[in-house]
Short mmCIF file of C-alpha atoms and ligand atoms in Angstrom, two decimals:
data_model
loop_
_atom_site.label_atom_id
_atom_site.label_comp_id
_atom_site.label_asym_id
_atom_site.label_seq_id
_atom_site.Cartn_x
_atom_site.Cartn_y
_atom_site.Cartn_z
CA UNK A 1 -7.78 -16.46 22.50
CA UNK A 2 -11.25 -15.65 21.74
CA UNK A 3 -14.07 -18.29 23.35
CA UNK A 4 -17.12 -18.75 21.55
CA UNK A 5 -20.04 -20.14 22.48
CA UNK A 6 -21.86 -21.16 19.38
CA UNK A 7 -19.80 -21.35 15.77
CA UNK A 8 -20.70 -20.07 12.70
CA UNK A 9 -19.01 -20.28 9.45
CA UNK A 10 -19.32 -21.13 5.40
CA UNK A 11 -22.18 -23.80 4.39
CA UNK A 12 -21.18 -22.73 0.69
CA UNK A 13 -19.02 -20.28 -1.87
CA UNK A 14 -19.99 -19.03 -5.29
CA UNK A 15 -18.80 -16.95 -7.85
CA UNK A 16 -19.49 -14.84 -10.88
CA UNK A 17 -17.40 -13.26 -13.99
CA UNK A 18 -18.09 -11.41 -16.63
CA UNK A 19 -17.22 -13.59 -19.29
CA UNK A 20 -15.23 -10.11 -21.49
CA UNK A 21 -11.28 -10.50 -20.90
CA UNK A 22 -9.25 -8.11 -21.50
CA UNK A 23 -5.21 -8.68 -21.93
CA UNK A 24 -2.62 -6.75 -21.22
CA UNK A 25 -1.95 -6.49 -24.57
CA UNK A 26 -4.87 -4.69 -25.65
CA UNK A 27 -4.14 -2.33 -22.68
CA UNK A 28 -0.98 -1.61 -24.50
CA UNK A 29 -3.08 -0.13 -27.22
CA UNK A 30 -4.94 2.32 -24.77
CA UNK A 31 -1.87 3.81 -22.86
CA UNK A 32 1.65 3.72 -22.51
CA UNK A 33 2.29 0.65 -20.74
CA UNK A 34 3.83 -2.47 -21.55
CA UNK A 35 2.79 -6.30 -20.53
CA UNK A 36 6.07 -6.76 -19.21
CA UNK A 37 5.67 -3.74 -16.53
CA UNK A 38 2.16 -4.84 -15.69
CA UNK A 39 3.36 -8.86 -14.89
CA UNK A 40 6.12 -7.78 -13.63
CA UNK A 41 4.90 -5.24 -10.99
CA UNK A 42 1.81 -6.51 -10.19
CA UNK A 43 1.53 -10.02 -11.38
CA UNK A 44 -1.95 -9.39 -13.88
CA UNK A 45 -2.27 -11.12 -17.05
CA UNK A 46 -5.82 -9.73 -17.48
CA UNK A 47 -9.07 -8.88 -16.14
CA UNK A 48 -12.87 -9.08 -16.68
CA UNK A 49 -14.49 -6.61 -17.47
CA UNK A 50 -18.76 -6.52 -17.48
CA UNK A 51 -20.80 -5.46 -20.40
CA UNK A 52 -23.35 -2.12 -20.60
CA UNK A 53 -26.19 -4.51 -19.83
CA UNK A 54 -24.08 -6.24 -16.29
CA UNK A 55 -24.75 -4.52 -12.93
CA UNK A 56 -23.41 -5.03 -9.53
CA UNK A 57 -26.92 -6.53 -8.31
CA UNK A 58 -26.99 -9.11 -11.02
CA UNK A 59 -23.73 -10.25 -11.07
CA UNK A 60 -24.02 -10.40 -7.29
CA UNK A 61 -27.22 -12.53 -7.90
CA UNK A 62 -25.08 -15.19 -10.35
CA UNK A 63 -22.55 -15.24 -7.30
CA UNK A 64 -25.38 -16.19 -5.00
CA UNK A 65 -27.31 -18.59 -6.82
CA UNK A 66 -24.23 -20.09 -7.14
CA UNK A 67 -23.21 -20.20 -3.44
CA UNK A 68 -26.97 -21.62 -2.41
CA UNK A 69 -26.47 -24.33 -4.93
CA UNK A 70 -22.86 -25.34 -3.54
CA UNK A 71 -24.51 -25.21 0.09
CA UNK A 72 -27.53 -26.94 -1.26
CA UNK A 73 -30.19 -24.38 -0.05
CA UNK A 74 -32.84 -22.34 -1.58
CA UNK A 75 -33.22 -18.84 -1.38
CA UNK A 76 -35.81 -18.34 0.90
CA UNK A 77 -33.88 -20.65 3.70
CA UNK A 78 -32.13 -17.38 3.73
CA UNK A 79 -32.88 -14.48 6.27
CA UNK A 80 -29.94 -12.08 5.61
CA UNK A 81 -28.30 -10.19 2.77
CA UNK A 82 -25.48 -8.21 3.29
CA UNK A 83 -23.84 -6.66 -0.18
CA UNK A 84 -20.07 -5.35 0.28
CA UNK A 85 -19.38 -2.95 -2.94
CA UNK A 86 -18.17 0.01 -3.72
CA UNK A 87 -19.69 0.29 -7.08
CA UNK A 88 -23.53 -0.19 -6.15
CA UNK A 89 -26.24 -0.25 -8.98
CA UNK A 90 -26.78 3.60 -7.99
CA UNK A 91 -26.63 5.47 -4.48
CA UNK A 92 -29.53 4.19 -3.13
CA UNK A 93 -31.44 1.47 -2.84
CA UNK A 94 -28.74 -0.54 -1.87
CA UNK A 95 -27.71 -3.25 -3.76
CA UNK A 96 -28.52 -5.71 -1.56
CA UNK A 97 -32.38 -5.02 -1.88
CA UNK A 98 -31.93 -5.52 -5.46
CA UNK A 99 -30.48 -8.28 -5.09
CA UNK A 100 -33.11 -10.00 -2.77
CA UNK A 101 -35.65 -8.80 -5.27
CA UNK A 102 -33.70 -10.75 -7.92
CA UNK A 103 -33.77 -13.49 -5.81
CA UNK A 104 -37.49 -13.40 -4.79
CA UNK A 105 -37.22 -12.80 -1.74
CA UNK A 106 -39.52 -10.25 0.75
CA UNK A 107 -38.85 -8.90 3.99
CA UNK A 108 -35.46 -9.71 5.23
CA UNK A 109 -32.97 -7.41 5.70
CA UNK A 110 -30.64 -6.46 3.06
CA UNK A 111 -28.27 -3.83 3.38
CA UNK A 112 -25.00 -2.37 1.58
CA UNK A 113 -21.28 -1.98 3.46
CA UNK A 114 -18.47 0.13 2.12
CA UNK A 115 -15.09 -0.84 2.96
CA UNK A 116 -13.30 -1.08 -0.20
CA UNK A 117 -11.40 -4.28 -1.38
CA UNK A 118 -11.51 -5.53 2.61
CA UNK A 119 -15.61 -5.52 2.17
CA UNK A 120 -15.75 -9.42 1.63
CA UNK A 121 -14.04 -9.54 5.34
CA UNK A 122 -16.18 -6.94 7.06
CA UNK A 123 -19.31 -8.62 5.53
CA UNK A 124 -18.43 -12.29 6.74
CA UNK A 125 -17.69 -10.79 10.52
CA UNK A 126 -20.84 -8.46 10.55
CA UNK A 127 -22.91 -11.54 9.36
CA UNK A 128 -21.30 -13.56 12.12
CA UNK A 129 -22.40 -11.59 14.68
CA UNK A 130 -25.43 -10.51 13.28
CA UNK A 131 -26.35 -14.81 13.21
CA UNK A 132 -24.61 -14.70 16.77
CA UNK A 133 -27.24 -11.95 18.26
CA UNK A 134 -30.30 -12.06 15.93
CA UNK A 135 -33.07 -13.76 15.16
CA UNK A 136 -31.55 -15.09 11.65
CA UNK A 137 -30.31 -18.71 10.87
CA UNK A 138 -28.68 -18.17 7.48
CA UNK A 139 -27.22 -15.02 5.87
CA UNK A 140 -25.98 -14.62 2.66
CA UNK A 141 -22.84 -12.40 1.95
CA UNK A 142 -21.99 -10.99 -1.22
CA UNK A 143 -18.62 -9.33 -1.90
CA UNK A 144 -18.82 -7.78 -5.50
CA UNK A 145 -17.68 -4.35 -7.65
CA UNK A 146 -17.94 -3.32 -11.14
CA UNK A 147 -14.63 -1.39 -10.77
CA UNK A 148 -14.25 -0.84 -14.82
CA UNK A 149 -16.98 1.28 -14.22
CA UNK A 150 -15.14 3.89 -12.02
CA UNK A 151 -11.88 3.22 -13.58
CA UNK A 152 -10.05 6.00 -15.89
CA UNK A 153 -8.72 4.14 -18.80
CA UNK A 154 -6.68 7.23 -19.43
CA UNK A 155 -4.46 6.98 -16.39
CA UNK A 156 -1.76 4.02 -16.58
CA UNK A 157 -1.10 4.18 -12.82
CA UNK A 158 -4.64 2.54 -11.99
CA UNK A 159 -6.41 0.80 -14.98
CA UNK A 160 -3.89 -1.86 -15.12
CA UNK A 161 -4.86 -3.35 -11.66
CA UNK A 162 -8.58 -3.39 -12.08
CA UNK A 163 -11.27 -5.72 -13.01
CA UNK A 164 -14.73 -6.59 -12.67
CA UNK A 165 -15.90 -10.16 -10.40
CA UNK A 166 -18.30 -11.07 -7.44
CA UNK A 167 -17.88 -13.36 -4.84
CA UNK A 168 -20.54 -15.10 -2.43
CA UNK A 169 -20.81 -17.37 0.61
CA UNK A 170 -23.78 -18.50 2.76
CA UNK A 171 -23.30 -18.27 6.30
CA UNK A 172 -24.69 -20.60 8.93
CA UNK A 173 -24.08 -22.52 12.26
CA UNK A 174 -21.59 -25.38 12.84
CA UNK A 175 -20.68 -27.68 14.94
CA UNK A 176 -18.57 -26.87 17.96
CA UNK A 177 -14.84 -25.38 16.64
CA UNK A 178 -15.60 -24.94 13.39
CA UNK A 179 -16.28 -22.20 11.03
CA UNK A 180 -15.18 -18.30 12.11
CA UNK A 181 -12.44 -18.94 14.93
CA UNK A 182 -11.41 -15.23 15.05
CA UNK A 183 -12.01 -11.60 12.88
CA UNK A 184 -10.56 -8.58 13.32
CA UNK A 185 -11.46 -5.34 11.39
CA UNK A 186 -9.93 -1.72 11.36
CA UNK A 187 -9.70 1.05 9.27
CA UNK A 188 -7.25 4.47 9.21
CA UNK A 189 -9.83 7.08 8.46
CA UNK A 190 -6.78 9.75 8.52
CA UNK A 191 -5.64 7.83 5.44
CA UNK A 192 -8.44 8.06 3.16
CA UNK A 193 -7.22 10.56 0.55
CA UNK A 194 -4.91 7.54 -0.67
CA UNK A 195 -7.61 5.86 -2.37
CA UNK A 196 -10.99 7.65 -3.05
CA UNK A 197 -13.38 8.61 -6.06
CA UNK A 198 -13.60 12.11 -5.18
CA UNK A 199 -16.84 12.92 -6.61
CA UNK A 200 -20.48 11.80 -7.00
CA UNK A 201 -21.22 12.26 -3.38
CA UNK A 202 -22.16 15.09 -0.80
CA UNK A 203 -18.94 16.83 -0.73
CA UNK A 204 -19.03 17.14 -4.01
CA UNK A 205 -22.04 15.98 -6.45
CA UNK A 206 -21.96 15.27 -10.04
CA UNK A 207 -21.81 18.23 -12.05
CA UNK A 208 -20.69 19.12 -15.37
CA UNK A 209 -17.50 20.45 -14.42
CA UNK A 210 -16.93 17.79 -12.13
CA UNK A 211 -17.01 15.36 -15.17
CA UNK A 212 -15.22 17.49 -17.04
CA UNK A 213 -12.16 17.20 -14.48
CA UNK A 214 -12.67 13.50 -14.28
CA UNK A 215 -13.18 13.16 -10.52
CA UNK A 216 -15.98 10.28 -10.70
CA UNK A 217 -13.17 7.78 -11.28
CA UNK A 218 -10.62 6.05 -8.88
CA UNK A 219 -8.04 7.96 -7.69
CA UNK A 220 -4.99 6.17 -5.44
CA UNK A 221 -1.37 7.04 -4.32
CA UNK A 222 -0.34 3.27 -5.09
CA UNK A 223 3.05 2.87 -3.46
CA UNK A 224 1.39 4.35 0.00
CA UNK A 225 -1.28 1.76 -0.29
CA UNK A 226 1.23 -0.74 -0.93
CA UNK A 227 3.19 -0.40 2.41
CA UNK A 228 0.35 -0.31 3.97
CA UNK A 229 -0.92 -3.37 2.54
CA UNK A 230 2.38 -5.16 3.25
CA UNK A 231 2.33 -4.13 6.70
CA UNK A 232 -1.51 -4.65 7.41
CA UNK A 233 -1.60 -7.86 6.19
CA UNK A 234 1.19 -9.04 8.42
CA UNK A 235 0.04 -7.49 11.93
CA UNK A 236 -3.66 -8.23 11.01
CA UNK A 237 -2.54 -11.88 10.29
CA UNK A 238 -0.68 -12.81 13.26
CA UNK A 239 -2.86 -11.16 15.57
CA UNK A 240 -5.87 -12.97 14.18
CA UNK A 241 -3.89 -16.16 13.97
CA UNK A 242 -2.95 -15.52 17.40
CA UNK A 243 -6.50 -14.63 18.70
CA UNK A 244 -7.83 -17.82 17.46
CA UNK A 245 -5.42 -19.88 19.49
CA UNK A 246 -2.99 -20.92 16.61
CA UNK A 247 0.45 -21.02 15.49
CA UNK A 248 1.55 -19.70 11.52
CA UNK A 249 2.53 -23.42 11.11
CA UNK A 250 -1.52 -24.47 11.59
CA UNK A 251 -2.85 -22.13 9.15
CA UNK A 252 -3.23 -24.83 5.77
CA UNK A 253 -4.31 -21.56 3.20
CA UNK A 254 -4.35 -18.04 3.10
CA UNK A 255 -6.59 -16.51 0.66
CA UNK A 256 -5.64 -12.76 0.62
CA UNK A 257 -6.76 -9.62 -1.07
CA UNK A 258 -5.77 -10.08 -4.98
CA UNK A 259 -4.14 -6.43 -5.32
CA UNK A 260 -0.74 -7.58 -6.67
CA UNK A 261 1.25 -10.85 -6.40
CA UNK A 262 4.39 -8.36 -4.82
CA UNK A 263 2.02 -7.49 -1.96
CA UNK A 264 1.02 -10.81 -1.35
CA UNK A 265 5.06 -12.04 -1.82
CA UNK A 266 6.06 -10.04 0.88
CA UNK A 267 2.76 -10.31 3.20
CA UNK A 268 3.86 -14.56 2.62
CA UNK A 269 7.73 -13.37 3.52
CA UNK A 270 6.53 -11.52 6.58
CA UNK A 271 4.03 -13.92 7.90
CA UNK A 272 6.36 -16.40 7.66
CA UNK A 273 4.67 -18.57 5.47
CA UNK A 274 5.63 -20.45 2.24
CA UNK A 275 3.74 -18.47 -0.61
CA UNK A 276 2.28 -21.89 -1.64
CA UNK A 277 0.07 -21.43 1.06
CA UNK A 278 -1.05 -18.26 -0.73
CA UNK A 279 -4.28 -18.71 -3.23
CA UNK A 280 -3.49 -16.62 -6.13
CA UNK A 281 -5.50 -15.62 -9.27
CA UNK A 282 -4.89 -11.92 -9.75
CA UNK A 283 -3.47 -12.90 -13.02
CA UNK A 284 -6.75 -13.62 -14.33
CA UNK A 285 -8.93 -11.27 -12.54
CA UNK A 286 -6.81 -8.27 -11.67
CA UNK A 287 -7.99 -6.61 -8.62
CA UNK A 288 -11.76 -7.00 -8.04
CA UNK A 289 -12.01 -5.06 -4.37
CA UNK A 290 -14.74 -6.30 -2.92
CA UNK A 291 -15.12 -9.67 -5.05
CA UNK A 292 -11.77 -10.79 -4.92
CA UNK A 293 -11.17 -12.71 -1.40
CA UNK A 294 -15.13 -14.47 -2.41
CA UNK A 295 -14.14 -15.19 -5.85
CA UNK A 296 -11.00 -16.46 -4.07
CA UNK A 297 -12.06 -18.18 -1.87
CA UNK A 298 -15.01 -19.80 -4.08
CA UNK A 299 -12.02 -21.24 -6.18
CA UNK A 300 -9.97 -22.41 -3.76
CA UNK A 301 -12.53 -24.33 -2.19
CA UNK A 302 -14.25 -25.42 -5.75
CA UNK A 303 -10.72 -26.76 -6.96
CA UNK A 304 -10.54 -29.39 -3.94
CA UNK A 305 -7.42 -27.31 -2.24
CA UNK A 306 -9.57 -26.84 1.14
CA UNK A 307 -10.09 -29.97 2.97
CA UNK A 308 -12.32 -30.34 6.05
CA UNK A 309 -10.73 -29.42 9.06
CA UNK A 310 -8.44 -26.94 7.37
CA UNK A 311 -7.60 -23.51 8.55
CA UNK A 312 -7.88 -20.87 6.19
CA UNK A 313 -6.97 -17.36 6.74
CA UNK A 314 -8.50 -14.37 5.10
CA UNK A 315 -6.98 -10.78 5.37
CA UNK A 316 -7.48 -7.97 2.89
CA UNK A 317 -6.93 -4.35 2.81
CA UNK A 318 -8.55 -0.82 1.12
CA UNK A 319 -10.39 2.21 0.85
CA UNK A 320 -10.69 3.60 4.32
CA UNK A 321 -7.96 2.62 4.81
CA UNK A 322 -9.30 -0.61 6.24
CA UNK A 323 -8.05 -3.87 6.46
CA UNK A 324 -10.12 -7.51 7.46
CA UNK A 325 -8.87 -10.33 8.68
CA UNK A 326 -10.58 -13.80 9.55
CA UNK A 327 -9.30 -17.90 10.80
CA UNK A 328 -11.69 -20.32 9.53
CA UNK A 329 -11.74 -23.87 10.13
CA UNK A 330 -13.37 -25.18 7.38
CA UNK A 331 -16.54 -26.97 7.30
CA UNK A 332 -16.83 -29.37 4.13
CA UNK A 333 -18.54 -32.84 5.68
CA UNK A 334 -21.27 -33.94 3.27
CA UNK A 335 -18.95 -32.67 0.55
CA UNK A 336 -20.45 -29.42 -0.71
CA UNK A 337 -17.38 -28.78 -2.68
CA UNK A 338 -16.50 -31.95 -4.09
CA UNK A 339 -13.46 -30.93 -1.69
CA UNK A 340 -13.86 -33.01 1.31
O1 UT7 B 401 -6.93 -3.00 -3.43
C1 UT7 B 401 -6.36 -1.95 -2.73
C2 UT7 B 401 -5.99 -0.94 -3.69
N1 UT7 B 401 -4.79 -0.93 -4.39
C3 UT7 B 401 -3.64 -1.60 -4.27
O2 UT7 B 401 -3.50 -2.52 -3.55
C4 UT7 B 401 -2.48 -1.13 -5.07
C5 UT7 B 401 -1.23 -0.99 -4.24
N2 UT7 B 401 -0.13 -0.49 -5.03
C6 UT7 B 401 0.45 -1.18 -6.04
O3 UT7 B 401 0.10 -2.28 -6.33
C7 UT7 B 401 1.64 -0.55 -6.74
O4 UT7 B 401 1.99 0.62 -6.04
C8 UT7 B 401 1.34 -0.18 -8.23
C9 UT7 B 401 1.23 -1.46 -9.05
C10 UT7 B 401 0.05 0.63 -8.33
C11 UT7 B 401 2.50 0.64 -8.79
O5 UT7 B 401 3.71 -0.07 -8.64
P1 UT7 B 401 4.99 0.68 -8.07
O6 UT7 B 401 6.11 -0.28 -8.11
O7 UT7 B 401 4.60 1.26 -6.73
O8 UT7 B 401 5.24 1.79 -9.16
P2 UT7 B 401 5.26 3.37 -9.00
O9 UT7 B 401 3.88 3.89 -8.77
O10 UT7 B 401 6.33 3.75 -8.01
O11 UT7 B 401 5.73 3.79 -10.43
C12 UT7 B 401 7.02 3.42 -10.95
C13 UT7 B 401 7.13 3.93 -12.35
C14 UT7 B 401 6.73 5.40 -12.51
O12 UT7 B 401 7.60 5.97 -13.47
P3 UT7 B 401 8.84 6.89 -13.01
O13 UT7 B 401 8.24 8.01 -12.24
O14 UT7 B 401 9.70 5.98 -12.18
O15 UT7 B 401 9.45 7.27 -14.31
C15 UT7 B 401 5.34 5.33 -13.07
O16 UT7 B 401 5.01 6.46 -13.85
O17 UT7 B 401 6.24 3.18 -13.21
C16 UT7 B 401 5.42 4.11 -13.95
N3 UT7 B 401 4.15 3.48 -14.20
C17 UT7 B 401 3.91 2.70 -15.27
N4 UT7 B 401 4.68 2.34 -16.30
C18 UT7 B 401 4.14 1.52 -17.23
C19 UT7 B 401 3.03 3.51 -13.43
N5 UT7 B 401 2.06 2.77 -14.01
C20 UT7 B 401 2.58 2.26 -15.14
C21 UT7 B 401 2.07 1.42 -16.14
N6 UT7 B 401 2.89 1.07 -17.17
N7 UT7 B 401 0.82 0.93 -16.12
#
């Protein structure tokens, strides 16, 4: 069991959409699939998608505003941004300076992470330490991905699954046992071909022929990822469970990677737990990498299902391969939620 000396953990959660759905059914009109083969393979009734004028930074910046609000802080009690996407504005600057531009703020650092739909997870525990060892009080993390952007709505096999969402949470300190109790993060570099967008970078830039071959979209090998999913999320969970000093009967939630309701079925069988412990909402947001354990996890606690005192598990998986997993005891006195 890990000791620490000082906690840190969630002041406040927020969220952002873009308000566009689209169904299943009007998927059906694009290629040759069938609502009945998306619901019943992957659980997704239908997913946002952003309009031309929507980027990463400012849905990321709805997400936040929302999250200071719910934690009751302004912006500039904040000292640190960290952005998890996959799907920044452009290459560089990162996101995150955009988005503490949009939020008026100067000087702190801001900085982008990469590591696919298990981003939200690497940005809580990089925060945490970063508030552990630094000079910063507050950070803000932002989990979000335009994935409509990168997806090929010519091949069936992927742009069923994705949609479009952002997900944010302030981080601060807490009293004594609460907040963060344990993280773990890992990745299978040796695995990355299973999920990639193979160009746009330095291996191989944009160019016409690139295009052409339609290599700037995502490209996965989805029953690999699955099993990996399936297994990551059980040996991340119990070890992190484990590592924070509890037993699977303590943990009150999990809120997992939305990827598909069959990987989170059999992550629930494996773990042990009842899948009523399981927050879902892939049906109405598909999978939303980065965003989806925030935009979770910002329902979850919005709709009064995490009570003070609760423990909460997070654990995700993606591009890398990586995986992220993280026991909170939640923090809700003085009612930021309307939860407590
Ligand atoms: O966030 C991390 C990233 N991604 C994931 O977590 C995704 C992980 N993987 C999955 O969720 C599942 O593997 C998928 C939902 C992507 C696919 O489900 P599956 O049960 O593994 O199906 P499959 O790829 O083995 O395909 C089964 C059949 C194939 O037809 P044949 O070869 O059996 O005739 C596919 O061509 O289903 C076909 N198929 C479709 N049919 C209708 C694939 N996509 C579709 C589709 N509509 N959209």
């Amino acid at each position: 069991m890990t000791v620490r000396d000082r906690y840190f953990g969630v002041l406040g959660t927020g969220s952002a959409a873009p308000e566009r759905i689209l169904t299943n059914a009007e998927l059906e009109t694009m290629v040759d699939t069938s609502d009945e083969w998306i619901v019943s393979r992957t659980g997704i009734k239908e997913r946002r998608i952003a309009d031309e004028k929507t980027t990463s930074s400012t849905l990321a910046h709805r997400a936040a505003l929302a999250a200071l609000e719910s934690a009751k802080l302004g912006a500039e009690e904040i000292d640190l941004i960290i952005c998890a996407t996959v799907t920044p504005d452009m290459a560089f600057p990162a996101t995150a300076c955009l988005l503490q531009d949009l939020l008026g703020l100067r000087r702190i650092p801001a900085f982008d992470l990469s590591a696919g739909c298990s981003g939200f997870g690497y940005a809580l525990s990089v925060a945490e330490s970063m508030l552990r060892s630094g000079p910063y009080k507050r950070a803000l993390v932002v989990g979000v991905d335009l994935l409509s952007r990168i997806t090929d709505y010519e091949d069936r096999s992927t742009c069923v699954l994705f949609g479009d969402g952002a997900g944010a949470a302030i981080l601060g300190e807490l009293p004594e046992g609460f907040g963060i109790l344990a993280s773990e993060l890992g990745a299978d570099g040796a695995r990355g071909s299973l999920l990639q967008m193979p160009a746009g970078g330095s291996l191989r830039p944009a160019s016409l022929a690139s295009v052409e071959e339609r290599q700037h979209y995502i490209r996965m090998q989805g029953s690999d990822v699955f099993k990996f999913a399936v297994r990551i999320m059980d040996e991340a969970g119990k070890r992190v469970v484990a590592q924070a000093g509890l037993e699977m009967d303590q943990v009150d939630l999990v809120v997992p990677h939305q990827a598909n309701m069959r990987i989170i079925s059999a992550a629930a069988s494996r773990l042990g737990l009842p899948e009523e412990k399981f927050f879902v909402n892939v049906e109405r947001y598909g999978n939303t990498s980065a965003a989806s354990i925030g935009l979770a996890l910002d329902e979850a606690a919005r709709s009064g299902l995490l009570k003070h005192g609760d423990h909460v598990v997070l654990v995700g998986f993606g591009a890398g391969l990586t995986w992220s997993a993280l026991v909170i005891k939640w923090w809700a006195e003085g009612d930021q939620h309307g939860s407590c």
